[in-house]
Short mmCIF file of C-alpha atoms in Angstrom, two decimals:
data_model
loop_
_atom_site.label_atom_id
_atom_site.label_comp_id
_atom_site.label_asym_id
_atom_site.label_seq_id
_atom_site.Cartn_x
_atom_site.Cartn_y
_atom_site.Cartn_z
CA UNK A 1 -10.44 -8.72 -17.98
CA UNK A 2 -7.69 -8.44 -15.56
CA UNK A 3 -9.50 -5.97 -12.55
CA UNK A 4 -13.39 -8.01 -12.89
CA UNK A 5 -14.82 -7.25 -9.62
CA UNK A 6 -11.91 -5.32 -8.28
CA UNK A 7 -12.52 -1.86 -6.47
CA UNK A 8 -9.90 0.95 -7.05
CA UNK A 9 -9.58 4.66 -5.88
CA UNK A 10 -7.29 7.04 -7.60
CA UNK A 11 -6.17 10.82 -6.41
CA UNK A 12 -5.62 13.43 -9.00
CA UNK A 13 -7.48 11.61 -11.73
CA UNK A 14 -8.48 14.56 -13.49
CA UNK A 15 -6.03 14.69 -16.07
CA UNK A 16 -3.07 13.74 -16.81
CA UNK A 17 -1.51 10.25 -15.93
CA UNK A 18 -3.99 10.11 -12.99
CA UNK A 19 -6.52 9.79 -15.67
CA UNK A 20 -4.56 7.30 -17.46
CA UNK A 21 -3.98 5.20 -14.87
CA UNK A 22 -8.41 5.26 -13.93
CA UNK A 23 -9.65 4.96 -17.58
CA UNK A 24 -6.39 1.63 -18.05
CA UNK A 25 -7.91 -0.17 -14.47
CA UNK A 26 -11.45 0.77 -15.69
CA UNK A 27 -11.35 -1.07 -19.44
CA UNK A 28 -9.86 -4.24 -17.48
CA UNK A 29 -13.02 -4.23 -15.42
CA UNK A 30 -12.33 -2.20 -12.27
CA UNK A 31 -14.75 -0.11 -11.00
CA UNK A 32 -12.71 2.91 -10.44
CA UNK A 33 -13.46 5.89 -8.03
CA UNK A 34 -12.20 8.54 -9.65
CA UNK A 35 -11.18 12.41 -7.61
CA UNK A 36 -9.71 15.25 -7.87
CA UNK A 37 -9.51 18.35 -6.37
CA UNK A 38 -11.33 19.39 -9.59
CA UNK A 39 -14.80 18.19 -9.21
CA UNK A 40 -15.54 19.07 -12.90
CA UNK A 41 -12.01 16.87 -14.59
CA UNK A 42 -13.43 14.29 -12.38
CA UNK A 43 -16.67 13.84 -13.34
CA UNK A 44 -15.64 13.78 -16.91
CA UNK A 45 -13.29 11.44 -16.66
CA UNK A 46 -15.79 9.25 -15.30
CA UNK A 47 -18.23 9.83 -17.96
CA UNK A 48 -15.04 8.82 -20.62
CA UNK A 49 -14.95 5.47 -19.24
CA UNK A 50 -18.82 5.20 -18.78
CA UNK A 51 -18.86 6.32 -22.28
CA UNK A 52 -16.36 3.42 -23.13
CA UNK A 53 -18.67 0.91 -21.06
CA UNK A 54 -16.66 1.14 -17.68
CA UNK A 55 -17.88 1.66 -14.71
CA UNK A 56 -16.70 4.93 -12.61
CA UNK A 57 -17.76 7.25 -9.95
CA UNK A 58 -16.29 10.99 -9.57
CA UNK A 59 -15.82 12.91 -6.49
CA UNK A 60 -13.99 16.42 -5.77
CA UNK A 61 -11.09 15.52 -2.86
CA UNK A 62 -8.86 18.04 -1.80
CA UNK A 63 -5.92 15.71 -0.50
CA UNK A 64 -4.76 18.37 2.28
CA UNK A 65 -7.90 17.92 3.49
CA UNK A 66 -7.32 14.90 6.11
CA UNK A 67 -10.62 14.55 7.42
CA UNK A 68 -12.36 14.75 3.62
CA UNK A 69 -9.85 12.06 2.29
CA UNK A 70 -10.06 9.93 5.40
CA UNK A 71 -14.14 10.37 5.14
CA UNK A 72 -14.21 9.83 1.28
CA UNK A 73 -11.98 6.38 1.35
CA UNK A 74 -14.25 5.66 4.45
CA UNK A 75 -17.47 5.96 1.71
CA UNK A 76 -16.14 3.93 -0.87
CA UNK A 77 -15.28 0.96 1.24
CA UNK A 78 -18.56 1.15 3.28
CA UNK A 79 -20.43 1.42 -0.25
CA UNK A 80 -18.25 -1.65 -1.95
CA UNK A 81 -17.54 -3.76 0.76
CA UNK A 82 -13.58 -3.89 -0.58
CA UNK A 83 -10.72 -1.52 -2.26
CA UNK A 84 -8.37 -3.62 -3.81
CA UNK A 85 -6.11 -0.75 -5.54
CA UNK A 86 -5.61 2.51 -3.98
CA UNK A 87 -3.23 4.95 -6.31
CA UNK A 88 -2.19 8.05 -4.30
CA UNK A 89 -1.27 9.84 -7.70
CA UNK A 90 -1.93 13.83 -6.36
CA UNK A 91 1.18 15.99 -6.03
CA UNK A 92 2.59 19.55 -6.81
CA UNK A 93 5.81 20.20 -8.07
CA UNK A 94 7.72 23.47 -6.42
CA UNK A 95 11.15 24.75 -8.66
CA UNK A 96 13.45 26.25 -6.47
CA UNK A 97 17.13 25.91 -5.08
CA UNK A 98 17.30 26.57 -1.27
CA UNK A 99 17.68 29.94 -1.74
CA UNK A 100 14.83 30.50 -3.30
CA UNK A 101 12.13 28.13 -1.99
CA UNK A 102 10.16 29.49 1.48
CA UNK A 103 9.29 27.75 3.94
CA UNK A 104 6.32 27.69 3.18
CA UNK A 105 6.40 26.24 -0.43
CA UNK A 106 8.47 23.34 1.22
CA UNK A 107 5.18 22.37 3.65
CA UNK A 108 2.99 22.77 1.01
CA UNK A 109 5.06 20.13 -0.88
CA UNK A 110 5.71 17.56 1.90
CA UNK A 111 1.76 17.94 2.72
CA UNK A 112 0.78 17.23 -0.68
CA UNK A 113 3.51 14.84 -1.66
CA UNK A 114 4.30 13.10 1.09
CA UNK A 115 1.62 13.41 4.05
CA UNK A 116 -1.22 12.51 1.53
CA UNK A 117 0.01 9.54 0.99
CA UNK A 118 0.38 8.68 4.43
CA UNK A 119 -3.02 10.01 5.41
CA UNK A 120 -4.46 8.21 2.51
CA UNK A 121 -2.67 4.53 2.81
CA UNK A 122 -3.50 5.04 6.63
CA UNK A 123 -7.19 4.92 5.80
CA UNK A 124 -7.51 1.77 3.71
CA UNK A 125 -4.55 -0.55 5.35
CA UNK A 126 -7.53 -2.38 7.80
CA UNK A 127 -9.86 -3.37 5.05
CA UNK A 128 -6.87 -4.09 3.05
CA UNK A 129 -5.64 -6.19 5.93
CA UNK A 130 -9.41 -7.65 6.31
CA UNK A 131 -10.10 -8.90 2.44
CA UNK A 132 -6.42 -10.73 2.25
CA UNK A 133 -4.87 -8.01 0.76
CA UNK A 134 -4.22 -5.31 -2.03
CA UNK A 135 -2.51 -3.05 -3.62
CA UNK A 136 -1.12 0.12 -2.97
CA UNK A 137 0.69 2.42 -5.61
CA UNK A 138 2.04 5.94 -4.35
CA UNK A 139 3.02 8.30 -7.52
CA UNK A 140 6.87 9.44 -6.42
CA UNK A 141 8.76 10.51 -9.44
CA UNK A 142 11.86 9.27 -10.59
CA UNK A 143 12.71 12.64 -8.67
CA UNK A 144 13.09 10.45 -6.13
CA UNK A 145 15.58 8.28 -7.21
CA UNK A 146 18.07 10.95 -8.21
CA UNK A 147 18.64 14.54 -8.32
CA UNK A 148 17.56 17.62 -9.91
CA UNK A 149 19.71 20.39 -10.32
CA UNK A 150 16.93 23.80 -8.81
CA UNK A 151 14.54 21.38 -7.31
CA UNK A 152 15.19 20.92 -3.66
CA UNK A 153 11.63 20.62 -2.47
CA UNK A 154 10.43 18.61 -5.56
CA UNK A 155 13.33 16.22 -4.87
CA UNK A 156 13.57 15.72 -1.23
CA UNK A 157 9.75 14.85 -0.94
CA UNK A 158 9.73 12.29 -3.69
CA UNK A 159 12.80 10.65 -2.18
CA UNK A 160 10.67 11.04 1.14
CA UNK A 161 7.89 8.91 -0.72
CA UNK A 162 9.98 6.57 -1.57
CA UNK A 163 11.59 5.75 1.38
CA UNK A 164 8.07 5.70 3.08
CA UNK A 165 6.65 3.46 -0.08
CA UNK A 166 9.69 0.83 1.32
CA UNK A 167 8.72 1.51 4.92
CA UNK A 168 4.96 0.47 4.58
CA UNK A 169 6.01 -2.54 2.07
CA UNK A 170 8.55 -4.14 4.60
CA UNK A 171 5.48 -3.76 7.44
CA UNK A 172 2.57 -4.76 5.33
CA UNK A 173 4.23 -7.87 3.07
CA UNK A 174 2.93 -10.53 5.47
CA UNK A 175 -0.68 -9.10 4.95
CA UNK A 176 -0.36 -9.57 1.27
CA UNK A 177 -0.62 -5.39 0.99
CA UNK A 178 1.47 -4.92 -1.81
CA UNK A 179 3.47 -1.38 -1.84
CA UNK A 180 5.50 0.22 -4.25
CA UNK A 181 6.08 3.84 -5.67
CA UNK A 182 5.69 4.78 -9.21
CA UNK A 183 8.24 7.11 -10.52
CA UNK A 184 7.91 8.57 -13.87
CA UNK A 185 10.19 10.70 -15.77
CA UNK A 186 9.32 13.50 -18.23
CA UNK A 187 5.85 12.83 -19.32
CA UNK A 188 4.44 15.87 -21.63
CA UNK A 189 1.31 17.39 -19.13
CA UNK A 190 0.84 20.44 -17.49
CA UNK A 191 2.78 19.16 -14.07
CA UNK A 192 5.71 19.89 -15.90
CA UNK A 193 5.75 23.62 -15.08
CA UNK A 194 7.69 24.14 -12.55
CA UNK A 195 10.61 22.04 -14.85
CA UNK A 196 10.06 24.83 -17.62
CA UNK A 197 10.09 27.18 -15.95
CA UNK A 198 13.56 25.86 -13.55
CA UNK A 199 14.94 25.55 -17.40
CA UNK A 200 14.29 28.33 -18.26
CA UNK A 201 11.29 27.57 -20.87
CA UNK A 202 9.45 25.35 -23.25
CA UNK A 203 12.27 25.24 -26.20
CA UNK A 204 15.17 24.79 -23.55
CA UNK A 205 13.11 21.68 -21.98
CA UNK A 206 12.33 19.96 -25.14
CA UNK A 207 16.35 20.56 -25.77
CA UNK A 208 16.86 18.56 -22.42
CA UNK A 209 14.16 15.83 -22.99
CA UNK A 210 16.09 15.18 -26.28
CA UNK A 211 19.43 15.55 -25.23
CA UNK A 212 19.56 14.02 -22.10
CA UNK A 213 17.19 11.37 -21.77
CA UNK A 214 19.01 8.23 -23.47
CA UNK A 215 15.93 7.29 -25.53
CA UNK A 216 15.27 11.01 -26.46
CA UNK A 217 11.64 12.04 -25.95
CA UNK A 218 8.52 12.38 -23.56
CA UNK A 219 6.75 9.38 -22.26
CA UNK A 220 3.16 9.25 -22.59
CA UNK A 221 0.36 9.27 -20.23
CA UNK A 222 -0.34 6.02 -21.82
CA UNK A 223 2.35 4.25 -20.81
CA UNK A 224 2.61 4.92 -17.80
CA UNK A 225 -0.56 4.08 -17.09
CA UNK A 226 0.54 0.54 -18.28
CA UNK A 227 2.39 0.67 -15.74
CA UNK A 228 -0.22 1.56 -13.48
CA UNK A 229 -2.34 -1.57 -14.20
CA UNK A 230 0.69 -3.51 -13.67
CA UNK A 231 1.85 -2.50 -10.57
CA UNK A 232 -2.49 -2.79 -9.67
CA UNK A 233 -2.73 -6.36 -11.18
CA UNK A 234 -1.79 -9.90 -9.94
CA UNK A 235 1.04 -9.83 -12.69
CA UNK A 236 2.76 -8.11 -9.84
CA UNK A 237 1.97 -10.15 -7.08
CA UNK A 238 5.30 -11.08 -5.77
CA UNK A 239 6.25 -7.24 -6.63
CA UNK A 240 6.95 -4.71 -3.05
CA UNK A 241 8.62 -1.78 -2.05
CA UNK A 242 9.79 -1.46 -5.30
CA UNK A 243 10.48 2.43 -6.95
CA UNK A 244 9.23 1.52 -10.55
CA UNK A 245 10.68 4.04 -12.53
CA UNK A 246 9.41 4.67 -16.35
CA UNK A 247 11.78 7.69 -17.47
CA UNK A 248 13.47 5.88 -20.83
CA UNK A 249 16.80 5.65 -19.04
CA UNK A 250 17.18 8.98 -17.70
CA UNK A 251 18.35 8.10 -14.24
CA UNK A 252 21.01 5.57 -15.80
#
């Protein structure tokens, strides 16, 4: 097992490829906290992996909430003694052009995708720093390595998290902190909504996802959570600041 006796603690793990990514670390070993703002999707995605013979806490975490996400990390470390992984996964996706997103759907999406993070990575960096080192994975999108026609908000923030994913790496690399930003393409969950709807529907996405997207279909929550463990494990130890994008050659 590739995570034995490693400590991880994923945001937005209720679904989705948040829960990918918990119930992946958690069959190599890793003893995953698992949150969401959802208390309930938490807790049973931590009795899935108990169920599977992982080990797995739950806890509701709103990641606005600064003080409740600096206080939760805060637990886990004091309880564990270590957090080797953290993956910021929590976001929102706002459709829009700049005509028609307000001001206040752009905070709202900089809080959630971009201050989070921050707030989040902030909290763990010293015990990080203190054990040798670890591993940091911030969910961008591969929104933030191009752009999307109606999605000013969506886009600017996840280029935001990228840049500050290459920020943190560059400062961090002689700790052995390992940073990098995962940034899926279409993946077929519910976060997809504000997509349809920018399309203009279900049947006129699909017609995108199989027209557009060089190798013609959704990724799964699966795979990315592959990628996930990778970007977690020592397989990617010499591995920073990278934007790992999984989108089957969409942004070519």
């Amino acid at each position: 097992m590739r995570m034995q006796r490693k400590v991880a603690f994923i945001t937005g793990a209720g679904s989705g490829i948040g829960r990918a990514g918990a119930v992946r670390l958690a069959a190599e070993g890793a003893l995953v906290v698992v949150t969401d703002r959802n208390g309930g999707a938490a807790d049973r995605v931590a009795e899935e992996i108990a169920a599977a013979g992982g080990r797995a806490e739950a806890m509701a975490l709103d990641m606005t909430d600064t003080t409740a996400v600096r206080a939760a990390l805060a637990d886990a470390i004091s309880r564990h003694r270590r957090l080797d992984i953290l993956h910021s996964h929590a976001g929102i996706q706002v459709e829009g052009t700049l005509e028609q997103v307000t001001p206040e759907q752009m905070d709202a999406s900089w809080v959630l995708n971009v201050r989070a993070h921050f707030v989040a990575a902030q909290a763990v960096v010293a015990q990080m720093r203190g054990q040798g080192g670890g591993s940091i994975i911030v969910t961008a999108s591969n929104s933030g390595v191009q752009y999307d026609a109606g999605m000013i908000a969506y886009a600017t923030t996840k280029h935001a998290a990228v840049a500050m994913v290459r920020q943190m790496a560059k400062d961090y690399a002689g700790d052995c902190i390992r940073v990098n930003a995962l940034c899926p393409g279409f993946v077929d969950t519910p976060f997809n909504a504000g997509f349809e709807r920018q399309m203009g529907g279900r049947q006129a996405m699909e017609a995108y996802v199989g027209g557009q997207i060089p190798m013609g279909r959704f990724g799964t929550v699966e795979e990315i959570g592959e990628a996930v463990l990778y970007l977690a494990s020592d397989e990617s130890s010499f591995m920073t600041g990278m934007a790992f994008v999984i989108d089957g050659g969409e942004c070519l």
